[in-house]
Amino acid sequence: MIVGVDIGTSVTKAQLISRDGRTTPAHEARSTVYTLPGHRVEQDLDDVVGTVETVVRAALADAAQLGDEPAEALALTGQGDGLWLRDATGAPVGRALSWMDGRAADQLDRWTADGTLRALHQRTGVGLFPGSAAPLLAHLAEHEPERLAAAHVAGYCVDAVVQRLTGAVTVDVSDASQPFLDVATRTYDETALELCGLSAHRRLLPDPAPPGTLHRLLPDAARRLGLPAGLPVSAGPFDIPACAFGSGVAEPGDGNLIIGTTLAAQVLDTEPRPAIAEDPAGMLLATPYEGRYLRVMPAMIGTAGLDWLLKLLDVKVEALDALLVQSPPGASGVTALPFLSASGERAPFVDPRARGRFDGLSPLAGRADLVRALCEAVAYSARHCMETLGVTGTVTACGGGARSGEWARIFAGVLGGDLEVCDDAVGIRGAAHVAWRSLGTPADDAAPGAWRARLRTVTAERGLIDHYAEGYAAYRQALDIAREGWSTR
């Protein structure tokens, strides 16, 4: 069995998974996210490592449910982007800067104005946003150079945890793809570093681990986790590509939609081609599989905005489906723009000034109409992302939002096709699949397809498809007008 861990932004999860696809219940531990003045969002590495230790020990207590199979490996996935500075021992050099951090928005504005963003996108297929590593590094180089001088490595969440558990200074190729990697060669593009004025800090970037790399648990870390010393540790891919592969994305053109705290749309390709878009947005990711690349649009919107609205309306999330049923398609004329992140938006366009709004309000509008309008707007953004990516195959959906039957119906109607929905922790499944492959015993060889998540089909209804085609056109028009207004701020 594999001990799988998903290190989310605020919640770390762990569960056991066997080669025949069986899993134990997921155990969770919350980590602290510090939201500070100046649009700063930070995390503490020691706290995050502590959550990993807590959930792994809890998951191991369930081993009897899988017949006490021995642990073959510890497989890690987790949040991407941000900036996790460490010294040579793995100790943090200050708190980690979260992918939600907005302190580097001014740097991004300068790179937009001088053409750096477009030039970088043309070289690496990357679309930067305030919480990505490049603007955060540039911000620290300007405002806190002593932190970079004290650091030995500038990486991401998963490789920071891996260094603490194994001593390895490494990075998965999916994380390294953002923002300086030539994904075709899996090496850093020195010109990309030069464009960002960061060539002097190249020493902080570890070379990506080759496919199939495994690390080994240090004795002290093994003791804290309750695992054998020397157990293989698989590091990555990070959570977005892990969800794609855990959901069963396998053929070029297949798409995956993660309806989580943020909304991430992705499409598999056999060529390292970025999405064709007017804006330098999105990601082009190398993956653990040779000849497989992911085009990704990771929006800042998602269930976090819905959580904000439900809290404002004093409604429990368990009431979501009932509320959606109370409001008709089109939300009785109420419409929304769903951009409720303090960092603005990063896909399928980048604008740190992007903000949400509701239109069409009247005394007749109720709570259900507001909730449905926001859910429809998030689905419209998903279609905008998928169209930009060029999806042509089956679309799977996962994440907390996909578990809502009514919201999934909205997504299917807006996207104009059936959705194959996964209800379990597909990120952990994706990480486990990579671990088995790295061990030289691919899961598909032992039990073809068994390890994959079970899917349920949400049918796209003709009436909803026609209705939402008109709603999507109106959404795009409202978005274009709003973007003109944001640009004048």
Short mmCIF file of C-alpha atoms in Angstrom, two decimals:
data_model
loop_
_atom_site.label_atom_id
_atom_site.label_comp_id
_atom_site.label_asym_id
_atom_site.label_seq_id
_atom_site.Cartn_x
_atom_site.Cartn_y
_atom_site.Cartn_z
CA MET A 1 0.00 0.00 0.00
CA ILE A 2 0.94 3.64 -0.44
CA VAL A 3 0.69 6.23 2.32
CA GLY A 4 -0.62 9.24 0.42
CA VAL A 5 -0.44 12.83 1.67
CA ASP A 6 -1.94 15.96 0.11
CA ILE A 7 -0.54 19.14 1.68
CA GLY A 8 -3.19 21.72 0.94
CA THR A 9 -3.04 25.40 1.74
CA SER A 10 -5.02 25.18 4.97
CA VAL A 11 -5.69 21.44 5.31
CA THR A 12 -3.32 18.47 5.05
CA LYS A 13 -4.92 15.10 4.26
CA ALA A 14 -3.61 11.55 4.38
CA GLN A 15 -5.01 8.14 3.57
CA LEU A 16 -3.83 4.68 2.60
CA ILE A 17 -4.42 3.28 -0.87
CA SER A 18 -3.89 -0.26 -2.10
CA ARG A 19 -3.11 -1.48 -5.61
CA ASP A 20 -6.66 -2.75 -6.04
CA GLY A 21 -7.97 0.78 -5.54
CA ARG A 22 -9.24 0.44 -1.99
CA THR A 23 -8.68 3.39 0.31
CA THR A 24 -9.03 4.09 3.99
CA PRO A 25 -10.80 7.21 5.31
CA ALA A 26 -8.96 10.48 4.81
CA HIS A 27 -7.58 12.12 7.95
CA GLU A 28 -7.17 15.89 8.11
CA ALA A 29 -5.17 18.43 10.08
CA ARG A 30 -5.42 22.18 9.67
CA SER A 31 -2.39 24.39 9.25
CA THR A 32 -2.30 28.12 9.92
CA VAL A 33 -2.53 30.63 7.09
CA TYR A 34 -1.43 34.11 8.17
CA THR A 35 -3.28 36.90 6.36
CA LEU A 36 -1.40 40.14 7.04
CA PRO A 37 -1.50 43.81 5.99
CA GLY A 38 -0.13 44.63 2.58
CA HIS A 39 -1.87 41.65 0.92
CA ARG A 40 0.68 39.32 2.54
CA VAL A 41 -0.28 35.68 3.04
CA GLU A 42 2.24 33.41 4.77
CA GLN A 43 2.66 29.95 6.26
CA ASP A 44 5.06 28.38 8.73
CA LEU A 45 6.99 25.36 7.47
CA ASP A 46 7.32 23.80 10.93
CA ASP A 47 3.55 23.99 11.34
CA VAL A 48 2.97 22.37 7.94
CA VAL A 49 5.44 19.55 8.66
CA GLY A 50 3.62 19.00 11.95
CA THR A 51 0.33 18.48 10.10
CA VAL A 52 1.98 15.88 7.87
CA GLU A 53 3.19 13.96 10.91
CA THR A 54 -0.27 14.12 12.49
CA VAL A 55 -2.23 12.84 9.50
CA VAL A 56 0.25 10.11 8.56
CA ARG A 57 0.12 8.65 12.05
CA ALA A 58 -3.68 8.79 11.98
CA ALA A 59 -3.84 7.12 8.56
CA LEU A 60 -1.48 4.32 9.60
CA ALA A 61 -3.89 3.41 12.40
CA ASP A 62 -6.30 2.28 9.66
CA ALA A 63 -3.88 -0.21 8.07
CA ALA A 64 -5.93 -3.20 9.23
CA GLN A 65 -8.71 -2.10 6.86
CA LEU A 66 -6.38 -3.00 3.98
CA GLY A 67 -5.25 -6.27 5.53
CA ASP A 68 -2.15 -4.74 7.18
CA GLU A 69 -0.34 -4.53 3.86
CA PRO A 70 3.19 -3.17 4.33
CA ALA A 71 3.82 0.44 3.31
CA GLU A 72 5.66 0.53 0.00
CA ALA A 73 6.22 4.28 -0.12
CA LEU A 74 5.17 7.66 1.18
CA ALA A 75 3.69 9.66 -1.72
CA LEU A 76 3.42 13.43 -1.37
CA THR A 77 1.51 16.02 -3.32
CA GLY A 78 0.34 19.49 -2.32
CA GLN A 79 -0.06 23.14 -3.10
CA GLY A 80 2.10 24.72 -5.79
CA ASP A 81 3.49 28.21 -6.46
CA GLY A 82 4.46 30.59 -3.67
CA LEU A 83 8.00 30.76 -2.32
CA TRP A 84 9.41 28.51 0.41
CA LEU A 85 12.93 29.69 1.32
CA ARG A 86 15.16 27.33 3.33
CA ASP A 87 18.74 27.16 4.49
CA ALA A 88 21.07 24.20 3.87
CA THR A 89 19.58 22.29 6.82
CA GLY A 90 16.01 22.70 5.59
CA ALA A 91 15.14 25.30 8.23
CA PRO A 92 12.85 28.06 6.94
CA VAL A 93 14.32 31.47 6.17
CA GLY A 94 11.29 33.36 7.41
CA ARG A 95 7.73 32.29 6.82
CA ALA A 96 6.83 30.87 3.44
CA LEU A 97 5.13 33.23 1.02
CA SER A 98 1.84 31.63 -0.06
CA TRP A 99 0.61 31.36 -3.61
CA MET A 100 -2.22 33.65 -2.38
CA ASP A 101 0.26 36.39 -1.44
CA GLY A 102 -0.28 39.71 -3.19
CA ARG A 103 2.72 41.79 -2.12
CA ALA A 104 4.36 41.52 -5.54
CA ALA A 105 1.41 42.98 -7.49
CA ASP A 106 3.36 46.17 -8.23
CA GLN A 107 6.22 44.11 -9.65
CA LEU A 108 3.75 42.33 -11.89
CA ASP A 109 2.37 45.66 -13.08
CA ARG A 110 5.87 46.76 -14.10
CA TRP A 111 6.50 43.51 -15.97
CA THR A 112 3.17 43.85 -17.73
CA ALA A 113 3.94 47.41 -18.80
CA ASP A 114 7.47 46.69 -20.07
CA GLY A 115 6.54 43.49 -21.94
CA THR A 116 8.35 41.07 -19.62
CA LEU A 117 5.22 38.97 -19.02
CA ARG A 118 4.53 38.47 -22.71
CA ALA A 119 8.17 37.71 -23.49
CA LEU A 120 8.33 35.15 -20.67
CA HIS A 121 5.09 33.50 -21.81
CA GLN A 122 6.47 33.14 -25.32
CA ARG A 123 9.55 31.33 -23.98
CA THR A 124 8.12 29.06 -21.28
CA GLY A 125 4.34 29.15 -21.64
CA VAL A 126 4.03 30.55 -18.13
CA GLY A 127 1.59 33.22 -17.04
CA LEU A 128 2.70 34.95 -13.88
CA PHE A 129 0.52 36.26 -11.07
CA PRO A 130 1.47 37.96 -7.77
CA GLY A 131 1.81 34.66 -5.86
CA SER A 132 4.12 32.92 -8.31
CA ALA A 133 7.80 32.49 -7.55
CA ALA A 134 9.26 34.97 -10.04
CA PRO A 135 7.56 38.17 -8.81
CA LEU A 136 7.98 37.06 -5.19
CA LEU A 137 11.72 36.54 -5.72
CA ALA A 138 12.00 39.90 -7.43
CA HIS A 139 10.08 41.56 -4.59
CA LEU A 140 12.40 40.10 -1.96
CA ALA A 141 15.48 40.97 -4.01
CA GLU A 142 14.34 44.58 -3.91
CA HIS A 143 12.90 44.84 -0.40
CA GLU A 144 14.47 42.02 1.69
CA PRO A 145 17.74 41.01 -0.02
CA GLU A 146 19.08 39.68 3.28
CA ARG A 147 16.53 36.85 3.16
CA LEU A 148 17.73 35.69 -0.24
CA ALA A 149 21.34 35.97 0.91
CA ALA A 150 20.57 33.71 3.88
CA ALA A 151 18.72 31.13 1.78
CA HIS A 152 20.20 27.99 0.24
CA VAL A 153 17.14 26.99 -1.76
CA ALA A 154 14.01 28.71 -3.06
CA GLY A 155 11.37 26.08 -3.65
CA TYR A 156 7.80 25.08 -3.05
CA CYS A 157 5.70 23.45 -0.37
CA VAL A 158 6.17 19.78 -1.27
CA ASP A 159 9.94 19.94 -1.75
CA ALA A 160 10.27 21.92 1.50
CA VAL A 161 8.57 19.06 3.36
CA VAL A 162 10.65 16.50 1.46
CA GLN A 163 13.87 18.19 2.56
CA ARG A 164 12.74 17.99 6.19
CA LEU A 165 11.81 14.32 5.88
CA THR A 166 14.67 13.04 3.71
CA GLY A 167 17.40 15.70 3.64
CA ALA A 168 17.13 15.90 -0.17
CA VAL A 169 17.31 19.29 -1.85
CA THR A 170 15.09 18.66 -4.84
CA VAL A 171 12.05 19.84 -6.77
CA ASP A 172 9.46 18.01 -8.85
CA VAL A 173 9.42 18.94 -12.52
CA SER A 174 5.77 20.06 -12.29
CA ASP A 175 6.60 22.65 -9.59
CA ALA A 176 9.76 23.71 -11.40
CA SER A 177 7.73 24.36 -14.57
CA GLN A 178 6.55 27.54 -12.88
CA PRO A 179 8.11 29.86 -13.93
CA PHE A 180 11.61 29.36 -15.39
CA LEU A 181 11.65 25.87 -16.93
CA ASP A 182 11.96 24.82 -20.54
CA VAL A 183 9.52 21.92 -20.13
CA ALA A 184 10.69 20.13 -23.28
CA THR A 185 14.27 19.77 -21.99
CA ARG A 186 13.38 19.87 -18.26
CA THR A 187 16.14 22.43 -17.70
CA TYR A 188 15.98 26.04 -16.61
CA ASP A 189 15.76 28.67 -19.33
CA GLU A 190 18.53 31.12 -18.50
CA THR A 191 16.92 33.79 -20.70
CA ALA A 192 13.71 33.51 -18.65
CA LEU A 193 15.74 34.26 -15.53
CA GLU A 194 17.38 37.20 -17.27
CA LEU A 195 14.02 38.60 -18.36
CA CYS A 196 12.95 38.71 -14.71
CA GLY A 197 16.28 40.15 -13.54
CA LEU A 198 16.90 37.08 -11.40
CA SER A 199 20.00 35.49 -12.95
CA ALA A 200 22.00 36.29 -9.80
CA HIS A 201 19.67 34.01 -7.82
CA ARG A 202 19.92 30.96 -10.06
CA ARG A 203 21.87 29.24 -7.26
CA LEU A 204 18.64 29.01 -5.25
CA LEU A 205 16.87 26.82 -7.79
CA PRO A 206 17.47 23.06 -7.47
CA ASP A 207 17.50 21.09 -10.70
CA PRO A 208 14.30 19.08 -11.21
CA ALA A 209 14.47 15.45 -10.13
CA PRO A 210 14.55 12.97 -13.04
CA PRO A 211 11.38 10.89 -13.58
CA GLY A 212 11.21 7.96 -11.20
CA THR A 213 13.32 9.58 -8.45
CA LEU A 214 12.70 8.29 -4.94
CA HIS A 215 14.08 9.70 -1.69
CA ARG A 216 14.52 7.90 1.63
CA LEU A 217 13.06 8.73 5.03
CA LEU A 218 15.59 9.86 7.62
CA PRO A 219 15.50 7.91 10.91
CA ASP A 220 14.24 10.81 13.03
CA ALA A 221 11.56 11.76 10.51
CA ALA A 222 10.52 8.11 10.21
CA ARG A 223 10.10 7.91 13.98
CA ARG A 224 7.86 10.99 14.04
CA LEU A 225 5.74 9.62 11.20
CA GLY A 226 5.54 6.07 12.50
CA LEU A 227 7.11 4.63 9.33
CA PRO A 228 10.26 2.59 8.74
CA ALA A 229 13.52 4.48 8.27
CA GLY A 230 14.65 4.38 4.66
CA LEU A 231 11.10 4.05 3.29
CA PRO A 232 10.94 5.41 -0.28
CA VAL A 233 9.43 8.89 -0.59
CA SER A 234 7.89 10.07 -3.85
CA ALA A 235 7.71 13.86 -4.14
CA GLY A 236 5.05 15.16 -6.47
CA PRO A 237 3.59 16.09 -8.82
CA PHE A 238 1.92 19.04 -7.14
CA ASP A 239 -1.81 18.95 -6.57
CA ILE A 240 -3.16 20.16 -9.91
CA PRO A 241 -1.43 17.58 -12.15
CA ALA A 242 -1.85 14.93 -9.44
CA CYS A 243 -5.61 15.45 -9.67
CA ALA A 244 -5.52 15.12 -13.45
CA PHE A 245 -3.80 11.74 -13.36
CA GLY A 246 -5.74 10.53 -10.32
CA SER A 247 -8.97 11.34 -12.16
CA GLY A 248 -7.91 9.12 -15.04
CA VAL A 249 -6.87 11.75 -17.60
CA ALA A 250 -4.84 9.70 -20.09
CA GLU A 251 -5.57 10.69 -23.69
CA PRO A 252 -4.44 13.89 -25.42
CA GLY A 253 -7.27 16.41 -25.39
CA ASP A 254 -8.82 15.04 -22.18
CA GLY A 255 -9.63 17.72 -19.63
CA ASN A 256 -9.93 17.90 -15.87
CA LEU A 257 -11.70 20.50 -13.78
CA ILE A 258 -10.81 20.93 -10.11
CA ILE A 259 -13.65 22.73 -8.33
CA GLY A 260 -11.85 23.40 -5.07
CA THR A 261 -10.80 26.44 -3.08
CA THR A 262 -9.69 27.64 -6.47
CA LEU A 263 -10.85 26.52 -9.90
CA ALA A 264 -8.25 24.78 -12.06
CA ALA A 265 -8.85 23.65 -15.64
CA GLN A 266 -6.29 21.48 -17.42
CA VAL A 267 -5.86 19.59 -20.68
CA LEU A 268 -3.38 16.81 -21.53
CA ASP A 269 -1.12 17.08 -24.57
CA THR A 270 1.76 15.14 -26.11
CA GLU A 271 3.54 18.34 -27.16
CA PRO A 272 4.83 21.18 -24.97
CA ARG A 273 2.41 23.73 -26.42
CA PRO A 274 1.08 26.59 -24.28
CA ALA A 275 -2.53 27.62 -24.52
CA ILE A 276 -3.29 30.07 -27.31
CA ALA A 277 -4.65 33.11 -25.52
CA GLU A 278 -4.75 36.87 -25.86
CA ASP A 279 -3.31 37.19 -22.36
CA PRO A 280 -0.02 35.69 -21.12
CA ALA A 281 -1.82 33.47 -18.62
CA GLY A 282 -1.86 29.88 -17.43
CA MET A 283 0.78 27.20 -17.03
CA LEU A 284 2.56 24.70 -19.22
CA LEU A 285 3.65 21.82 -17.01
CA ALA A 286 6.05 18.96 -17.50
CA THR A 287 4.77 15.81 -15.79
CA PRO A 288 6.29 12.62 -14.34
CA TYR A 289 5.44 10.90 -17.62
CA GLU A 290 7.71 11.36 -20.62
CA GLY A 291 5.93 12.92 -23.59
CA ARG A 292 2.98 14.11 -21.50
CA TYR A 293 2.37 17.78 -20.76
CA LEU A 294 -0.48 19.67 -19.15
CA ARG A 295 -1.84 23.03 -20.23
CA VAL A 296 -3.41 24.57 -17.14
CA MET A 297 -5.58 27.56 -16.33
CA PRO A 298 -5.56 27.83 -12.51
CA ALA A 299 -8.12 30.52 -11.69
CA MET A 300 -8.21 32.24 -8.30
CA ILE A 301 -11.98 31.76 -8.02
CA GLY A 302 -13.74 28.67 -6.69
CA THR A 303 -15.37 27.41 -3.52
CA ALA A 304 -13.57 30.05 -1.44
CA GLY A 305 -15.78 32.73 -2.98
CA LEU A 306 -18.87 30.61 -2.42
CA ASP A 307 -17.84 30.08 1.20
CA TRP A 308 -17.59 33.86 1.62
CA LEU A 309 -21.07 34.39 0.20
CA LEU A 310 -22.65 31.59 2.26
CA LYS A 311 -21.09 33.03 5.43
CA LEU A 312 -22.33 36.50 4.52
CA LEU A 313 -25.84 35.11 4.03
CA ASP A 314 -25.59 32.97 7.20
CA VAL A 315 -26.18 29.78 5.21
CA LYS A 316 -24.49 26.42 5.85
CA VAL A 317 -22.70 24.78 2.93
CA GLU A 318 -24.88 21.70 3.46
CA ALA A 319 -27.82 23.79 2.21
CA LEU A 320 -26.18 24.55 -1.14
CA ASP A 321 -28.12 22.06 -3.26
CA ALA A 322 -31.43 23.07 -1.70
CA LEU A 323 -30.70 26.74 -2.41
CA LEU A 324 -29.72 26.07 -6.01
CA VAL A 325 -33.01 24.24 -6.59
CA GLN A 326 -34.96 27.24 -5.27
CA SER A 327 -33.58 29.55 -7.97
CA PRO A 328 -34.19 28.90 -11.69
CA PRO A 329 -31.43 28.80 -14.33
CA GLY A 330 -30.40 32.40 -14.84
CA ALA A 331 -30.95 33.16 -11.13
CA SER A 332 -34.06 35.28 -11.75
CA GLY A 333 -32.00 37.81 -13.67
CA VAL A 334 -29.18 38.13 -11.11
CA THR A 335 -25.71 37.77 -12.62
CA ALA A 336 -22.24 37.84 -11.10
CA LEU A 337 -18.57 38.22 -11.78
CA PRO A 338 -16.89 35.74 -9.42
CA PHE A 339 -13.50 37.40 -8.84
CA LEU A 340 -13.44 37.43 -5.05
CA SER A 341 -9.74 36.89 -4.37
CA ALA A 342 -7.73 39.75 -2.86
CA SER A 343 -5.01 38.85 -5.38
CA GLY A 344 -7.33 39.39 -8.35
CA GLU A 345 -7.28 36.82 -11.14
CA ARG A 346 -4.59 34.73 -12.85
CA ALA A 347 -6.47 32.65 -15.46
CA PRO A 348 -7.54 32.81 -18.21
CA PHE A 349 -6.31 36.38 -17.80
CA VAL A 350 -4.03 38.04 -15.26
CA ASP A 351 -5.22 41.13 -13.41
CA PRO A 352 -4.47 41.74 -9.73
CA ARG A 353 -7.21 44.42 -9.76
CA ALA A 354 -9.98 41.99 -10.77
CA ARG A 355 -12.93 42.17 -8.39
CA GLY A 356 -16.32 40.51 -8.12
CA ARG A 357 -19.77 42.01 -8.38
CA PHE A 358 -23.48 41.21 -8.63
CA ASP A 359 -25.81 42.77 -11.20
CA GLY A 360 -29.55 42.61 -11.79
CA LEU A 361 -30.44 42.95 -8.12
CA SER A 362 -33.95 43.93 -7.10
CA PRO A 363 -36.16 43.55 -4.01
CA LEU A 364 -37.40 40.31 -5.59
CA ALA A 365 -33.95 38.69 -5.47
CA GLY A 366 -33.40 36.25 -2.64
CA ARG A 367 -30.48 34.43 -1.12
CA ALA A 368 -30.94 31.51 -3.50
CA ASP A 369 -30.64 33.82 -6.51
CA LEU A 370 -27.36 35.29 -5.23
CA VAL A 371 -25.92 31.84 -4.61
CA ARG A 372 -27.02 30.49 -7.98
CA ALA A 373 -25.70 33.56 -9.81
CA LEU A 374 -22.27 33.08 -8.26
CA CYS A 375 -22.25 29.33 -8.99
CA GLU A 376 -23.20 30.01 -12.62
CA ALA A 377 -20.45 32.64 -12.90
CA VAL A 378 -17.81 30.21 -11.66
CA ALA A 379 -19.03 27.70 -14.27
CA TYR A 380 -18.79 30.38 -16.98
CA SER A 381 -15.20 31.02 -15.95
CA ALA A 382 -14.54 27.28 -16.21
CA ARG A 383 -15.85 27.29 -19.78
CA HIS A 384 -13.69 30.35 -20.56
CA CYS A 385 -10.64 28.45 -19.26
CA MET A 386 -11.47 25.22 -21.09
CA GLU A 387 -12.08 27.01 -24.38
CA THR A 388 -8.73 28.77 -24.03
CA LEU A 389 -7.00 25.45 -23.35
CA GLY A 390 -8.60 23.70 -26.31
CA VAL A 391 -10.24 20.71 -24.64
CA THR A 392 -11.44 18.10 -27.15
CA GLY A 393 -11.94 14.92 -25.12
CA THR A 394 -13.65 13.69 -21.98
CA VAL A 395 -13.85 16.13 -19.07
CA THR A 396 -13.58 14.88 -15.51
CA ALA A 397 -14.38 17.00 -12.46
CA CYS A 398 -13.21 16.69 -8.87
CA GLY A 399 -12.95 18.77 -5.71
CA GLY A 400 -15.46 19.80 -3.09
CA GLY A 401 -17.64 21.77 -5.50
CA ALA A 402 -18.10 18.74 -7.78
CA ARG A 403 -19.79 16.87 -4.93
CA SER A 404 -22.79 19.21 -5.16
CA GLY A 405 -25.22 17.51 -7.51
CA GLU A 406 -26.92 20.76 -8.51
CA TRP A 407 -23.69 22.68 -9.07
CA ALA A 408 -22.34 19.78 -11.15
CA ARG A 409 -25.50 20.01 -13.30
CA ILE A 410 -24.75 23.70 -13.84
CA PHE A 411 -21.17 22.94 -14.88
CA ALA A 412 -22.33 20.25 -17.32
CA GLY A 413 -24.88 22.61 -18.85
CA VAL A 414 -22.43 25.48 -19.16
CA LEU A 415 -19.67 23.29 -20.63
CA GLY A 416 -22.18 21.72 -23.01
CA GLY A 417 -21.26 18.09 -22.35
CA ASP A 418 -21.43 15.31 -19.79
CA LEU A 419 -19.09 15.48 -16.81
CA GLU A 420 -17.38 12.46 -15.27
CA VAL A 421 -17.26 13.34 -11.57
CA CYS A 422 -14.81 11.88 -9.04
CA ASP A 423 -15.84 12.11 -5.40
CA ASP A 424 -12.70 10.91 -3.62
CA ALA A 425 -9.19 12.29 -3.01
CA VAL A 426 -7.93 12.04 -6.56
CA GLY A 427 -4.78 14.04 -5.83
CA ILE A 428 -3.58 11.30 -3.50
CA ARG A 429 -4.46 8.68 -6.12
CA GLY A 430 -2.40 10.55 -8.70
CA ALA A 431 0.58 10.80 -6.35
CA ALA A 432 0.27 7.09 -5.48
CA HIS A 433 0.28 6.14 -9.16
CA VAL A 434 3.53 8.04 -9.66
CA ALA A 435 5.03 6.35 -6.59
CA TRP A 436 4.21 2.84 -7.83
CA ARG A 437 5.68 3.65 -11.21
CA SER A 438 8.84 4.96 -9.56
CA LEU A 439 9.10 1.74 -7.55
CA GLY A 440 9.19 -0.16 -10.84
CA THR A 441 5.85 -1.87 -10.21
CA PRO A 442 3.22 0.24 -11.98
CA ALA A 443 -0.24 -0.11 -10.49
CA ASP A 444 -1.81 -0.68 -13.89
CA ASP A 445 0.31 -3.80 -14.38
CA ALA A 446 -1.09 -5.46 -11.28
CA ALA A 447 -4.69 -4.29 -11.53
CA PRO A 448 -5.41 -2.37 -14.74
CA GLY A 449 -7.57 0.66 -13.97
CA ALA A 450 -8.39 -0.52 -10.43
CA TRP A 451 -6.43 2.25 -8.73
CA ARG A 452 -8.36 4.95 -10.58
CA ALA A 453 -11.15 6.86 -8.90
CA ARG A 454 -14.69 5.71 -9.51
CA LEU A 455 -16.60 8.12 -11.73
CA ARG A 456 -20.26 9.09 -11.92
CA THR A 457 -21.70 10.75 -14.98
CA VAL A 458 -23.51 14.08 -14.70
CA THR A 459 -25.55 14.47 -17.87
CA ALA A 460 -25.64 17.75 -19.73
CA GLU A 461 -29.32 18.61 -20.23
CA ARG A 462 -30.32 20.11 -23.57
CA GLY A 463 -32.43 22.86 -22.01
CA LEU A 464 -29.57 23.95 -19.77
CA ILE A 465 -27.04 23.82 -22.63
CA ASP A 466 -29.14 26.21 -24.72
CA HIS A 467 -29.89 28.54 -21.82
CA TYR A 468 -26.32 28.74 -20.63
CA ALA A 469 -24.95 29.35 -24.11
CA GLU A 470 -26.74 32.71 -23.99
CA GLY A 471 -25.69 33.29 -20.39
CA TYR A 472 -22.05 32.61 -21.26
CA ALA A 473 -22.10 35.16 -24.08
CA ALA A 474 -23.52 37.76 -21.68
CA TYR A 475 -20.88 36.85 -19.09
CA ARG A 476 -18.04 37.36 -21.55
CA GLN A 477 -19.46 40.73 -22.57
CA ALA A 478 -19.79 41.83 -18.93
CA LEU A 479 -16.24 40.65 -18.26
CA ASP A 480 -14.82 42.65 -21.16
CA ILE A 481 -16.51 45.81 -19.88
CA ALA A 482 -15.32 45.17 -16.32
CA ARG A 483 -11.73 44.67 -17.47
CA GLU A 484 -11.75 48.06 -19.12
CA GLY A 485 -12.80 49.59 -15.82
CA TRP A 486 -10.15 47.71 -13.81
CA SER A 487 -7.44 48.94 -16.16
CA THR A 488 -8.21 52.58 -15.30
CA ARG A 489 -7.73 52.15 -11.56
#
